[in-house]
Each structure stands twice: as structure tokens, then as C-alpha cells.
């Protein structure tokens, strides 16, 4: 996903980026993974998955875009485990 140059290089910018997508002309946005990124950093891995999950939920409410995120089937249990640890404040 190519981001505009004005977006920062941190988790807040990534979250804002996926929540806006004004710079993407296609209705369908597809992110395909070969594995779960940040395998050596559990905290970054959790943040990344949570941002994707939040962004998918966000775009369900808006017709401008449909965000699709795919991981290999063998990552399913790990992603479920990560999402179960979410802090719902």
C-alpha cells in the first residue's frame, strides 16, 4: 500500500492511513500476507493486527472502500490468539 509522503512512519500514522484511504481510487483494497509481520516483536505484531482489525471494522460502515486482509491459513490460530488479548477499554 503506497502512502502519501505526508504520512508519518509510526503506528498512529498507519492507523490514520488505513482509516482514511482518500488517496486510493479503487473501491476494493486488498492486503495479502505471506505470514504475520513482526515475528520477532510480539508488541509490534499485536499492534499491527489490531490496526488491521479496526480498519476492517471501520470500512464496513462506509461504502467508499472495502478493505480485505488475507493471511495464510496456518496463521489463523496465532491471529485469533492476538485478537483475544485486545484491550477493550
Tab-separated table of N, CA and C in Angstrom:
chain	number	residue	atom	x	y	z
A	1	UNK	N	0.855	-1.175	0.000
A	1	UNK	CA	0.000	0.000	0.000
A	1	UNK	C	0.898	1.233	0.000
A	2	UNK	N	0.846	1.991	-1.052
A	2	UNK	CA	1.624	3.217	-1.149
A	2	UNK	C	0.913	4.320	-0.370
A	3	UNK	N	1.619	4.935	0.529
A	3	UNK	CA	1.035	6.006	1.327
A	3	UNK	C	1.541	7.355	0.840
A	4	UNK	N	0.747	8.390	1.035
A	4	UNK	CA	1.214	9.725	0.660
A	4	UNK	C	2.438	10.115	1.490
A	5	UNK	N	3.305	10.956	0.939
A	5	UNK	CA	4.535	11.332	1.651
A	5	UNK	C	4.289	12.036	2.985
A	6	UNK	N	3.144	12.673	3.138
A	6	UNK	CA	2.893	13.402	4.389
A	6	UNK	C	2.565	12.486	5.570
A	7	UNK	N	2.315	11.208	5.318
A	7	UNK	CA	2.044	10.292	6.416
A	7	UNK	C	3.352	9.916	7.103
A	8	UNK	N	3.315	9.894	8.414
A	8	UNK	CA	4.490	9.552	9.199
A	8	UNK	C	4.788	8.068	9.154
A	9	UNK	N	5.838	7.699	9.814
A	9	UNK	CA	6.273	6.299	9.844
A	9	UNK	C	6.140	5.761	11.260
A	10	UNK	N	4.916	5.756	11.776
A	10	UNK	CA	4.664	5.216	13.106
A	10	UNK	C	3.280	4.570	13.116
A	11	UNK	N	2.937	3.924	14.221
A	11	UNK	CA	1.665	3.200	14.282
A	11	UNK	C	0.454	4.128	14.173
A	12	UNK	N	0.526	5.306	14.759
A	12	UNK	CA	-0.589	6.247	14.652
A	12	UNK	C	-0.818	6.656	13.203
A	13	UNK	N	0.245	6.887	12.467
A	13	UNK	CA	0.123	7.254	11.058
A	13	UNK	C	-0.446	6.092	10.245
A	14	UNK	N	-0.005	4.880	10.542
A	14	UNK	CA	-0.516	3.705	9.848
A	14	UNK	C	-2.019	3.548	10.102
A	15	UNK	N	-2.425	3.735	11.344
A	15	UNK	CA	-3.843	3.666	11.717
A	15	UNK	C	-4.638	4.737	10.963
A	16	UNK	N	-4.150	5.958	10.972
A	16	UNK	CA	-4.821	7.056	10.268
A	16	UNK	C	-4.887	6.787	8.767
A	17	UNK	N	-3.808	6.244	8.234
A	17	UNK	CA	-3.715	5.926	6.818
A	17	UNK	C	-4.809	4.941	6.415
A	18	UNK	N	-4.928	3.843	7.140
A	18	UNK	CA	-5.939	2.838	6.804
A	18	UNK	C	-7.359	3.320	7.096
A	19	UNK	N	-7.502	4.289	7.965
A	19	UNK	CA	-8.823	4.819	8.277
A	19	UNK	C	-9.280	5.903	7.325
A	20	UNK	N	-8.384	6.391	6.499
A	20	UNK	CA	-8.725	7.468	5.579
A	20	UNK	C	-8.818	6.944	4.137
A	21	UNK	N	-7.724	6.529	3.598
A	21	UNK	CA	-7.632	5.979	2.243
A	21	UNK	C	-8.156	6.919	1.165
A	22	UNK	N	-8.144	8.222	1.407
A	22	UNK	CA	-8.590	9.196	0.415
A	22	UNK	C	-7.714	9.158	-0.841
A	23	UNK	N	-6.516	8.682	-0.695
A	23	UNK	CA	-5.545	8.662	-1.784
A	23	UNK	C	-5.670	7.421	-2.667
A	24	UNK	N	-6.583	6.489	-2.309
A	24	UNK	CA	-6.776	5.257	-3.075
A	24	UNK	C	-8.033	5.398	-3.923
A	25	UNK	N	-7.894	5.169	-5.215
A	25	UNK	CA	-9.031	5.309	-6.119
A	25	UNK	C	-9.883	4.041	-6.188
A	26	UNK	N	-9.294	2.894	-5.976
A	26	UNK	CA	-10.028	1.631	-6.064
A	26	UNK	C	-10.968	1.461	-4.884
A	27	UNK	N	-12.122	0.876	-5.146
A	27	UNK	CA	-13.065	0.594	-4.062
A	27	UNK	C	-12.544	-0.541	-3.186
A	28	UNK	N	-12.038	-1.590	-3.821
A	28	UNK	CA	-11.523	-2.746	-3.087
A	28	UNK	C	-10.033	-2.582	-2.828
A	29	UNK	N	-9.676	-2.664	-1.566
A	29	UNK	CA	-8.274	-2.621	-1.157
A	29	UNK	C	-7.953	-3.976	-0.569
A	30	UNK	N	-6.964	-4.628	-1.127
A	30	UNK	CA	-6.621	-5.989	-0.727
A	30	UNK	C	-5.189	-6.009	-0.215
A	31	UNK	N	-5.027	-6.516	1.002
A	31	UNK	CA	-3.696	-6.670	1.595
A	31	UNK	C	-3.483	-8.165	1.811
A	32	UNK	N	-2.493	-8.716	1.128
A	32	UNK	CA	-2.203	-10.152	1.196
A	32	UNK	C	-0.872	-10.355	1.906
A	33	UNK	N	-0.878	-11.244	2.871
A	33	UNK	CA	0.323	-11.540	3.659
A	33	UNK	C	0.825	-12.953	3.362
A	34	UNK	N	2.126	-13.116	3.409
A	34	UNK	CA	2.736	-14.450	3.331
A	34	UNK	C	2.863	-15.060	4.720
A	35	UNK	N	2.877	-14.183	5.731
A	35	UNK	CA	2.963	-14.602	7.125
A	35	UNK	C	2.509	-13.424	7.984
A	36	UNK	N	2.660	-13.542	9.284
A	36	UNK	CA	2.317	-12.430	10.163
A	36	UNK	C	3.581	-11.593	10.345
A	37	UNK	N	3.545	-10.321	9.938
A	37	UNK	CA	4.741	-9.483	10.080
A	37	UNK	C	5.162	-9.309	11.544
A	38	UNK	N	6.382	-8.912	11.728
A	38	UNK	CA	6.962	-8.618	13.042
A	38	UNK	C	7.047	-9.851	13.936
A	39	UNK	N	7.423	-10.972	13.357
A	39	UNK	CA	7.515	-12.223	14.101
A	39	UNK	C	8.470	-12.120	15.291
A	40	UNK	N	9.459	-11.255	15.207
A	40	UNK	CA	10.439	-11.123	16.291
A	40	UNK	C	10.085	-10.036	17.293
A	41	UNK	N	8.894	-9.432	17.134
A	41	UNK	CA	8.494	-8.369	18.045
A	41	UNK	C	7.000	-8.516	18.332
A	42	UNK	N	6.692	-9.190	19.421
A	42	UNK	CA	5.313	-9.516	19.769
A	42	UNK	C	4.424	-8.275	19.910
A	43	UNK	N	4.956	-7.221	20.488
A	43	UNK	CA	4.183	-5.986	20.677
A	43	UNK	C	3.821	-5.346	19.334
A	44	UNK	N	4.792	-5.231	18.428
A	44	UNK	CA	4.508	-4.680	17.105
A	44	UNK	C	3.558	-5.571	16.321
A	45	UNK	N	3.705	-6.859	16.479
A	45	UNK	CA	2.807	-7.795	15.809
A	45	UNK	C	1.364	-7.592	16.277
A	46	UNK	N	1.193	-7.450	17.575
A	46	UNK	CA	-0.139	-7.231	18.142
A	46	UNK	C	-0.735	-5.914	17.645
A	47	UNK	N	0.056	-4.860	17.684
A	47	UNK	CA	-0.418	-3.547	17.231
A	47	UNK	C	-0.827	-3.610	15.759
A	48	UNK	N	-0.005	-4.232	14.937
A	48	UNK	CA	-0.283	-4.343	13.505
A	48	UNK	C	-1.614	-5.069	13.264
A	49	UNK	N	-1.793	-6.212	13.899
A	49	UNK	CA	-3.027	-6.992	13.725
A	49	UNK	C	-4.232	-6.203	14.224
A	50	UNK	N	-4.107	-5.541	15.343
A	50	UNK	CA	-5.218	-4.751	15.875
A	50	UNK	C	-5.596	-3.598	14.939
A	51	UNK	N	-4.604	-2.946	14.366
A	51	UNK	CA	-4.898	-1.862	13.425
A	51	UNK	C	-5.628	-2.409	12.204
A	52	UNK	N	-5.184	-3.535	11.681
A	52	UNK	CA	-5.881	-4.137	10.542
A	52	UNK	C	-7.318	-4.472	10.904
A	53	UNK	N	-7.515	-5.095	12.054
A	53	UNK	CA	-8.844	-5.485	12.513
A	53	UNK	C	-9.741	-4.253	12.662
A	54	UNK	N	-9.245	-3.214	13.314
A	54	UNK	CA	-10.015	-1.978	13.487
A	54	UNK	C	-10.360	-1.347	12.143
A	55	UNK	N	-9.428	-1.377	11.218
A	55	UNK	CA	-9.650	-0.770	9.908
A	55	UNK	C	-10.699	-1.534	9.107
A	56	UNK	N	-10.668	-2.850	9.185
A	56	UNK	CA	-11.692	-3.652	8.511
A	56	UNK	C	-13.068	-3.308	9.073
A	57	UNK	N	-13.165	-3.251	10.387
A	57	UNK	CA	-14.442	-2.885	11.021
A	57	UNK	C	-14.885	-1.492	10.602
A	58	UNK	N	-13.955	-0.553	10.566
A	58	UNK	CA	-14.258	0.825	10.182
A	58	UNK	C	-14.888	0.881	8.786
A	59	UNK	N	-14.288	0.199	7.819
A	59	UNK	CA	-14.753	0.292	6.437
A	59	UNK	C	-16.049	-0.457	6.183
A	60	UNK	N	-16.494	-1.280	7.115
A	60	UNK	CA	-17.823	-1.902	6.977
A	60	UNK	C	-18.921	-0.847	7.000
A	61	UNK	N	-18.671	0.271	7.646
A	61	UNK	CA	-19.682	1.324	7.801
A	61	UNK	C	-19.678	2.332	6.650
A	62	UNK	N	-18.708	2.258	5.752
A	62	UNK	CA	-18.589	3.247	4.687
A	62	UNK	C	-18.494	2.565	3.327
A	63	UNK	N	-19.241	3.051	2.345
A	63	UNK	CA	-19.252	2.393	1.033
A	63	UNK	C	-18.069	2.754	0.126
A	64	UNK	N	-17.267	3.751	0.501
A	64	UNK	CA	-16.189	4.196	-0.393
A	64	UNK	C	-15.162	3.109	-0.674
A	65	UNK	N	-14.868	2.313	0.345
A	65	UNK	CA	-13.852	1.274	0.193
A	65	UNK	C	-14.290	-0.004	0.903
A	66	UNK	N	-13.739	-1.086	0.407
A	66	UNK	CA	-13.871	-2.372	1.080
A	66	UNK	C	-12.448	-2.865	1.311
A	67	UNK	N	-12.091	-3.019	2.583
A	67	UNK	CA	-10.751	-3.463	2.941
A	67	UNK	C	-10.771	-4.965	3.189
A	68	UNK	N	-9.935	-5.665	2.443
A	68	UNK	CA	-9.815	-7.118	2.570
A	68	UNK	C	-8.387	-7.437	2.994
A	69	UNK	N	-8.235	-8.232	4.036
A	69	UNK	CA	-6.911	-8.602	4.534
A	69	UNK	C	-6.839	-10.123	4.575
A	70	UNK	N	-5.806	-10.668	3.964
A	70	UNK	CA	-5.647	-12.112	3.885
A	70	UNK	C	-4.318	-12.553	4.492
A	71	UNK	N	-4.400	-13.640	5.245
A	71	UNK	CA	-3.228	-14.305	5.805
A	71	UNK	C	-3.308	-15.776	5.418
A	72	UNK	N	-2.183	-16.479	5.401
A	72	UNK	CA	-2.232	-17.918	5.156
A	72	UNK	C	-3.036	-18.619	6.260
A	73	UNK	N	-3.651	-19.711	5.914
A	73	UNK	CA	-4.469	-20.466	6.862
A	73	UNK	C	-3.666	-20.872	8.090
A	74	UNK	N	-2.395	-21.180	7.920
A	74	UNK	CA	-1.593	-21.623	9.063
A	74	UNK	C	-1.322	-20.496	10.067
A	75	UNK	N	-1.717	-19.267	9.761
A	75	UNK	CA	-1.569	-18.137	10.686
A	75	UNK	C	-2.844	-17.897	11.511
A	76	UNK	N	-3.895	-18.593	11.181
A	76	UNK	CA	-5.204	-18.336	11.798
A	76	UNK	C	-5.176	-18.412	13.319
A	77	UNK	N	-4.621	-19.457	13.882
A	77	UNK	CA	-4.621	-19.613	15.339
A	77	UNK	C	-3.847	-18.497	16.034
A	78	UNK	N	-2.737	-18.097	15.460
A	78	UNK	CA	-1.935	-17.023	16.050
A	78	UNK	C	-2.688	-15.695	15.992
A	79	UNK	N	-3.358	-15.420	14.902
A	79	UNK	CA	-4.131	-14.172	14.781
A	79	UNK	C	-5.292	-14.165	15.774
A	80	UNK	N	-5.967	-15.275	15.918
A	80	UNK	CA	-7.058	-15.374	16.901
A	80	UNK	C	-6.509	-15.131	18.303
A	81	UNK	N	-5.376	-15.727	18.602
A	81	UNK	CA	-4.742	-15.539	19.914
A	81	UNK	C	-4.422	-14.066	20.156
A	82	UNK	N	-3.886	-13.398	19.146
A	82	UNK	CA	-3.559	-11.969	19.268
A	82	UNK	C	-4.820	-11.156	19.498
A	83	UNK	N	-5.861	-11.417	18.740
A	83	UNK	CA	-7.104	-10.641	18.872
A	83	UNK	C	-7.802	-10.894	20.208
A	84	UNK	N	-7.627	-12.069	20.767
A	84	UNK	CA	-8.247	-12.363	22.083
A	84	UNK	C	-7.592	-11.567	23.211
A	85	UNK	N	-6.379	-11.072	22.971
A	85	UNK	CA	-5.689	-10.310	24.026
A	85	UNK	C	-5.970	-8.821	23.924
A	86	UNK	N	-6.847	-8.436	23.014
A	86	UNK	CA	-7.164	-6.999	22.833
A	86	UNK	C	-7.683	-6.378	24.112
A	87	UNK	N	-7.316	-5.143	24.294
A	87	UNK	CA	-7.759	-4.381	25.443
A	87	UNK	C	-8.959	-3.544	25.040
A	88	UNK	N	-10.150	-3.974	25.417
A	88	UNK	CA	-11.376	-3.271	25.045
A	88	UNK	C	-11.770	-2.290	26.123
A	89	UNK	N	-11.203	-1.091	26.058
A	89	UNK	CA	-11.496	-0.054	27.059
A	89	UNK	C	-12.674	0.766	26.618
